[in-house]
Amino acid sequence: MSDPKLGPLVVKVGGGLLQAQGLEGLRRACTEVTQMSRSGPVLVVPGGGPFADAVRALDAQVGLAADVAHALALAAMDQLGLLLRPLLPAAAMIDRLVAPTSLGVVLATAAFRDRPEVPESWEVTSDSLAVLAAAAIGAKEAILLKPVAGVLAQWPSNSQPLRALTARELQALQARGGGQVVDAYLPAAVRRTGVAVVVRAPDGTGTRISPG
């Protein structure tokens, strides 16, 4: 749970939960997020899930300009945010990167568009955007809720997730084909911002990624 002594917390609710588990997956994640907000302010960053996948497919088919693909990907996050709204009835919809009083859901198009620190690339997904949001609001940690137990040394694999690793170790792991559960830009985002990341399933333990 969020600790008010640590300041605000950023939580990404991944669109993969919707794809893997349906609305029940999102509901479980939102129940946990609501509990977190009782201990301190929580800013939710929606994933893109099937909406972002549709943009990727269109980009592969017609070759979108980078800025257009970026704008559509942010809009995909907003679509998932609309699905989260009834599951987080106490949350405010926030169009800037600011810490909410209690619980807020960020509107990605308004909050992340035209920010120079956000590369317009498919290497950057809502994973890294959650890290950048955490840095912007002064959060020390971002939690990425996904339909996986954590970061795996190899992908695909039935092995147990790694308990912890540094951003540099994650980058090296991704270069070898592992660590594919998070986007390729995340190691750089963690090192640059100093924000730690926890990758896990709802109510799980997961993998902690520390700066360094």
mmCIF file of C-alpha atoms in Angstrom:
data_model
loop_
_atom_site.group_PDB
_atom_site.id
_atom_site.type_symbol
_atom_site.label_atom_id
_atom_site.label_comp_id
_atom_site.label_asym_id
_atom_site.label_seq_id
_atom_site.Cartn_x
_atom_site.Cartn_y
_atom_site.Cartn_z
ATOM 1 C CA MET A 1 0.000 0.000 0.000
ATOM 2 C CA SER A 2 1.023 3.612 -0.477
ATOM 3 C CA ASP A 3 2.864 5.176 2.447
ATOM 4 C CA PRO A 4 2.150 8.891 2.910
ATOM 5 C CA LYS A 5 5.652 9.381 4.307
ATOM 6 C CA LEU A 6 6.983 8.460 0.859
ATOM 7 C CA GLY A 7 4.758 10.974 -0.911
ATOM 8 C CA PRO A 8 2.557 10.243 -3.914
ATOM 9 C CA LEU A 9 2.588 6.958 -5.792
ATOM 10 C CA VAL A 10 2.080 6.254 -9.489
ATOM 11 C CA VAL A 11 0.346 3.028 -10.528
ATOM 12 C CA LYS A 12 -0.012 1.870 -14.109
ATOM 13 C CA VAL A 13 -3.051 -0.326 -14.690
ATOM 14 C CA GLY A 14 -1.978 -2.353 -17.695
ATOM 15 C CA GLY A 15 -4.222 -2.974 -20.659
ATOM 16 C CA GLY A 16 -2.871 -6.507 -20.755
ATOM 17 C CA LEU A 17 -5.078 -7.237 -17.741
ATOM 18 C CA LEU A 18 -8.107 -6.546 -19.930
ATOM 19 C CA GLN A 19 -6.771 -8.740 -22.723
ATOM 20 C CA ALA A 20 -5.810 -11.640 -20.452
ATOM 21 C CA GLN A 21 -8.563 -11.518 -17.830
ATOM 22 C CA GLY A 22 -11.332 -9.299 -19.190
ATOM 23 C CA LEU A 23 -12.996 -6.629 -17.096
ATOM 24 C CA GLU A 24 -12.454 -8.760 -13.995
ATOM 25 C CA GLY A 25 -8.712 -8.226 -14.368
ATOM 26 C CA LEU A 26 -9.180 -4.469 -14.412
ATOM 27 C CA ARG A 27 -11.621 -4.691 -11.509
ATOM 28 C CA ARG A 28 -9.102 -6.546 -9.325
ATOM 29 C CA ALA A 29 -6.419 -4.010 -10.113
ATOM 30 C CA CYS A 30 -8.727 -1.092 -9.381
ATOM 31 C CA THR A 31 -9.777 -2.599 -6.060
ATOM 32 C CA GLU A 32 -6.137 -2.692 -5.009
ATOM 33 C CA VAL A 33 -5.513 0.836 -6.293
ATOM 34 C CA THR A 34 -8.451 2.120 -4.251
ATOM 35 C CA GLN A 35 -6.979 0.484 -1.150
ATOM 36 C CA MET A 36 -3.601 2.113 -1.868
ATOM 37 C CA SER A 37 -5.212 5.547 -2.085
ATOM 38 C CA ARG A 38 -6.402 5.242 1.508
ATOM 39 C CA SER A 39 -2.778 5.507 2.614
ATOM 40 C CA GLY A 40 -1.675 8.334 0.324
ATOM 41 C CA PRO A 41 -2.265 10.001 -3.042
ATOM 42 C CA VAL A 42 -2.194 7.693 -6.067
ATOM 43 C CA LEU A 43 -2.002 8.756 -9.708
ATOM 44 C CA VAL A 44 -3.155 6.045 -12.131
ATOM 45 C CA VAL A 45 -1.613 5.822 -15.598
ATOM 46 C CA PRO A 46 -3.795 3.676 -17.893
ATOM 47 C CA GLY A 47 -2.146 1.243 -20.253
ATOM 48 C CA GLY A 48 -3.086 0.938 -23.894
ATOM 49 C CA GLY A 49 -3.893 -2.756 -24.223
ATOM 50 C CA PRO A 50 -6.007 -3.721 -27.235
ATOM 51 C CA PHE A 51 -6.466 -0.081 -28.199
ATOM 52 C CA ALA A 52 -2.711 0.471 -28.511
ATOM 53 C CA ASP A 53 -2.368 -2.847 -30.347
ATOM 54 C CA ALA A 54 -4.822 -1.542 -32.942
ATOM 55 C CA VAL A 55 -2.624 1.515 -33.455
ATOM 56 C CA ARG A 56 0.468 -0.693 -33.804
ATOM 57 C CA ALA A 57 -1.300 -2.802 -36.418
ATOM 58 C CA LEU A 58 -2.366 0.271 -38.366
ATOM 59 C CA ASP A 59 1.163 1.672 -38.191
ATOM 60 C CA ALA A 60 2.575 -1.605 -39.516
ATOM 61 C CA GLN A 61 0.019 -1.593 -42.326
ATOM 62 C CA VAL A 62 0.230 1.997 -43.566
ATOM 63 C CA GLY A 63 3.377 3.463 -41.983
ATOM 64 C CA LEU A 64 2.089 6.303 -39.819
ATOM 65 C CA ALA A 65 4.198 9.376 -39.177
ATOM 66 C CA ALA A 66 5.875 9.144 -35.766
ATOM 67 C CA ASP A 67 3.939 12.060 -34.312
ATOM 68 C CA VAL A 68 0.626 10.651 -35.555
ATOM 69 C CA ALA A 69 1.344 7.176 -34.147
ATOM 70 C CA HIS A 70 2.353 8.800 -30.854
ATOM 71 C CA ALA A 71 -0.859 10.818 -30.662
ATOM 72 C CA LEU A 72 -2.995 7.771 -31.456
ATOM 73 C CA ALA A 73 -1.158 5.687 -28.840
ATOM 74 C CA LEU A 74 -1.848 8.332 -26.191
ATOM 75 C CA ALA A 75 -5.503 8.349 -27.243
ATOM 76 C CA ALA A 76 -5.508 4.565 -26.804
ATOM 77 C CA MET A 77 -4.487 5.070 -23.172
ATOM 78 C CA ASP A 78 -7.379 7.488 -22.752
ATOM 79 C CA GLN A 79 -9.762 4.811 -24.040
ATOM 80 C CA LEU A 80 -8.606 2.423 -21.337
ATOM 81 C CA GLY A 81 -8.908 5.274 -18.857
ATOM 82 C CA LEU A 82 -12.588 5.551 -19.747
ATOM 83 C CA LEU A 83 -12.989 1.856 -18.917
ATOM 84 C CA LEU A 84 -11.307 2.447 -15.558
ATOM 85 C CA ARG A 85 -13.531 5.369 -14.646
ATOM 86 C CA PRO A 86 -16.548 3.359 -13.387
ATOM 87 C CA LEU A 87 -14.167 0.972 -11.603
ATOM 88 C CA LEU A 88 -12.554 3.895 -9.753
ATOM 89 C CA PRO A 89 -15.601 6.027 -8.889
ATOM 90 C CA ALA A 90 -13.656 8.104 -6.357
ATOM 91 C CA ALA A 91 -10.973 9.068 -8.875
ATOM 92 C CA ALA A 92 -10.638 12.456 -10.514
ATOM 93 C CA MET A 93 -9.736 12.578 -14.204
ATOM 94 C CA ILE A 94 -6.546 14.658 -14.403
ATOM 95 C CA ASP A 95 -5.255 16.360 -17.543
ATOM 96 C CA ARG A 96 -1.865 17.404 -16.111
ATOM 97 C CA LEU A 97 0.977 15.603 -14.383
ATOM 98 C CA VAL A 98 0.145 16.638 -10.833
ATOM 99 C CA ALA A 99 -0.328 14.624 -7.671
ATOM 100 C CA PRO A 100 -4.018 14.106 -6.892
ATOM 101 C CA THR A 101 -5.471 14.906 -3.503
ATOM 102 C CA SER A 102 -6.364 11.244 -3.102
ATOM 103 C CA LEU A 103 -6.872 9.272 -6.323
ATOM 104 C CA GLY A 104 -6.619 10.379 -9.926
ATOM 105 C CA VAL A 105 -6.522 8.907 -13.429
ATOM 106 C CA VAL A 106 -4.290 10.742 -15.867
ATOM 107 C CA LEU A 107 -5.640 11.711 -19.289
ATOM 108 C CA ALA A 108 -2.658 10.773 -21.408
ATOM 109 C CA THR A 109 -3.346 12.883 -24.496
ATOM 110 C CA ALA A 110 -3.504 16.092 -22.480
ATOM 111 C CA ALA A 111 -0.793 15.199 -19.969
ATOM 112 C CA PHE A 112 1.918 13.696 -22.197
ATOM 113 C CA ARG A 113 1.448 15.398 -25.578
ATOM 114 C CA ASP A 114 4.204 17.819 -26.611
ATOM 115 C CA ARG A 115 6.500 16.969 -23.700
ATOM 116 C CA PRO A 116 10.137 16.918 -24.893
ATOM 117 C CA GLU A 117 11.117 14.199 -22.406
ATOM 118 C CA VAL A 118 8.695 11.739 -24.052
ATOM 119 C CA PRO A 119 10.210 10.197 -27.213
ATOM 120 C CA GLU A 120 7.775 9.545 -30.061
ATOM 121 C CA SER A 121 8.714 5.892 -30.472
ATOM 122 C CA TRP A 122 7.187 2.451 -29.968
ATOM 123 C CA GLU A 123 10.064 1.808 -27.549
ATOM 124 C CA VAL A 124 8.112 4.054 -25.171
ATOM 125 C CA THR A 125 4.812 2.718 -23.863
ATOM 126 C CA SER A 126 2.717 3.433 -20.802
ATOM 127 C CA ASP A 127 5.400 1.577 -18.795
ATOM 128 C CA SER A 128 7.926 4.362 -19.286
ATOM 129 C CA LEU A 129 5.235 7.040 -19.209
ATOM 130 C CA ALA A 130 4.353 5.887 -15.689
ATOM 131 C CA VAL A 131 7.992 6.399 -14.685
ATOM 132 C CA LEU A 132 8.080 9.871 -16.245
ATOM 133 C CA ALA A 133 4.793 10.723 -14.521
ATOM 134 C CA ALA A 134 6.246 9.623 -11.190
ATOM 135 C CA ALA A 135 9.246 11.892 -11.692
ATOM 136 C CA ALA A 136 6.992 14.802 -12.633
ATOM 137 C CA ILE A 137 4.902 14.583 -9.444
ATOM 138 C CA GLY A 138 7.764 13.749 -7.090
ATOM 139 C CA ALA A 139 6.910 10.079 -6.566
ATOM 140 C CA LYS A 140 9.790 7.784 -5.656
ATOM 141 C CA GLU A 141 8.172 4.649 -7.063
ATOM 142 C CA ALA A 142 5.944 3.502 -9.901
ATOM 143 C CA ILE A 143 4.045 0.218 -9.765
ATOM 144 C CA LEU A 144 3.202 -1.475 -13.061
ATOM 145 C CA LEU A 145 0.225 -3.821 -12.654
ATOM 146 C CA LYS A 146 0.272 -6.448 -15.391
ATOM 147 C CA PRO A 147 -1.057 -9.980 -16.018
ATOM 148 C CA VAL A 148 2.390 -11.384 -15.187
ATOM 149 C CA ALA A 149 4.157 -12.199 -11.929
ATOM 150 C CA GLY A 150 7.194 -10.039 -12.718
ATOM 151 C CA VAL A 151 10.265 -9.769 -14.950
ATOM 152 C CA LEU A 152 11.541 -13.076 -16.319
ATOM 153 C CA ALA A 153 15.142 -13.815 -17.237
ATOM 154 C CA GLN A 154 13.931 -15.452 -20.454
ATOM 155 C CA TRP A 155 10.773 -14.945 -22.483
ATOM 156 C CA PRO A 156 8.677 -16.978 -22.804
ATOM 157 C CA SER A 157 9.486 -19.043 -19.739
ATOM 158 C CA ASN A 158 7.831 -20.882 -16.868
ATOM 159 C CA SER A 159 10.576 -19.802 -14.466
ATOM 160 C CA GLN A 160 9.962 -17.694 -11.382
ATOM 161 C CA PRO A 161 10.285 -13.933 -11.864
ATOM 162 C CA LEU A 162 13.402 -12.150 -10.717
ATOM 163 C CA ARG A 163 13.012 -10.527 -7.308
ATOM 164 C CA ALA A 164 15.126 -7.470 -8.071
ATOM 165 C CA LEU A 165 17.551 -6.012 -10.585
ATOM 166 C CA THR A 166 19.002 -2.657 -11.545
ATOM 167 C CA ALA A 167 18.060 -0.685 -14.625
ATOM 168 C CA ARG A 168 21.423 -1.512 -16.211
ATOM 169 C CA GLU A 169 20.898 -5.200 -15.499
ATOM 170 C CA LEU A 170 17.458 -4.974 -17.092
ATOM 171 C CA GLN A 171 18.907 -3.317 -20.179
ATOM 172 C CA ALA A 172 21.479 -6.097 -20.523
ATOM 173 C CA LEU A 173 18.743 -8.684 -19.983
ATOM 174 C CA GLN A 174 16.612 -7.156 -22.726
ATOM 175 C CA ALA A 175 19.592 -7.198 -25.089
ATOM 176 C CA ARG A 176 19.718 -10.983 -24.561
ATOM 177 C CA GLY A 177 15.998 -11.396 -25.251
ATOM 178 C CA GLY A 178 14.698 -11.396 -21.670
ATOM 179 C CA GLY A 179 12.838 -8.757 -19.703
ATOM 180 C CA GLN A 180 10.274 -8.306 -22.469
ATOM 181 C CA VAL A 181 7.429 -7.664 -20.041
ATOM 182 C CA VAL A 182 8.397 -3.963 -19.935
ATOM 183 C CA ASP A 183 9.183 -1.590 -22.777
ATOM 184 C CA ALA A 184 12.663 -1.036 -24.161
ATOM 185 C CA TYR A 185 12.937 2.550 -22.935
ATOM 186 C CA LEU A 186 12.170 1.756 -19.298
ATOM 187 C CA PRO A 187 15.790 1.114 -18.184
ATOM 188 C CA ALA A 188 16.797 4.549 -19.482
ATOM 189 C CA ALA A 189 13.743 6.178 -17.889
ATOM 190 C CA VAL A 190 14.540 4.635 -14.504
ATOM 191 C CA ARG A 191 18.196 5.686 -14.646
ATOM 192 C CA ARG A 192 17.380 9.195 -15.794
ATOM 193 C CA THR A 193 14.648 9.893 -13.246
ATOM 194 C CA GLY A 194 15.824 7.864 -10.260
ATOM 195 C CA VAL A 195 12.313 6.423 -9.899
ATOM 196 C CA ALA A 196 12.170 2.779 -8.796
ATOM 197 C CA VAL A 197 9.702 0.452 -10.514
ATOM 198 C CA VAL A 198 7.832 -2.618 -9.292
ATOM 199 C CA VAL A 199 6.437 -4.926 -11.982
ATOM 200 C CA ARG A 200 3.788 -7.326 -10.684
ATOM 201 C CA ALA A 201 0.332 -8.769 -10.926
ATOM 202 C CA PRO A 202 -2.444 -7.314 -8.758
ATOM 203 C CA ASP A 203 -1.898 -8.380 -5.129
ATOM 204 C CA GLY A 204 1.463 -9.902 -6.090
ATOM 205 C CA THR A 205 5.081 -9.289 -5.084
ATOM 206 C CA GLY A 206 6.805 -9.054 -8.446
ATOM 207 C CA THR A 207 10.156 -7.614 -9.487
ATOM 208 C CA ARG A 208 11.720 -4.395 -8.211
ATOM 209 C CA ILE A 209 13.817 -2.404 -10.691
ATOM 210 C CA SER A 210 16.112 0.098 -9.018
ATOM 211 C CA PRO A 211 18.051 2.990 -10.568
ATOM 212 C CA GLY A 212 21.662 2.197 -11.321
#
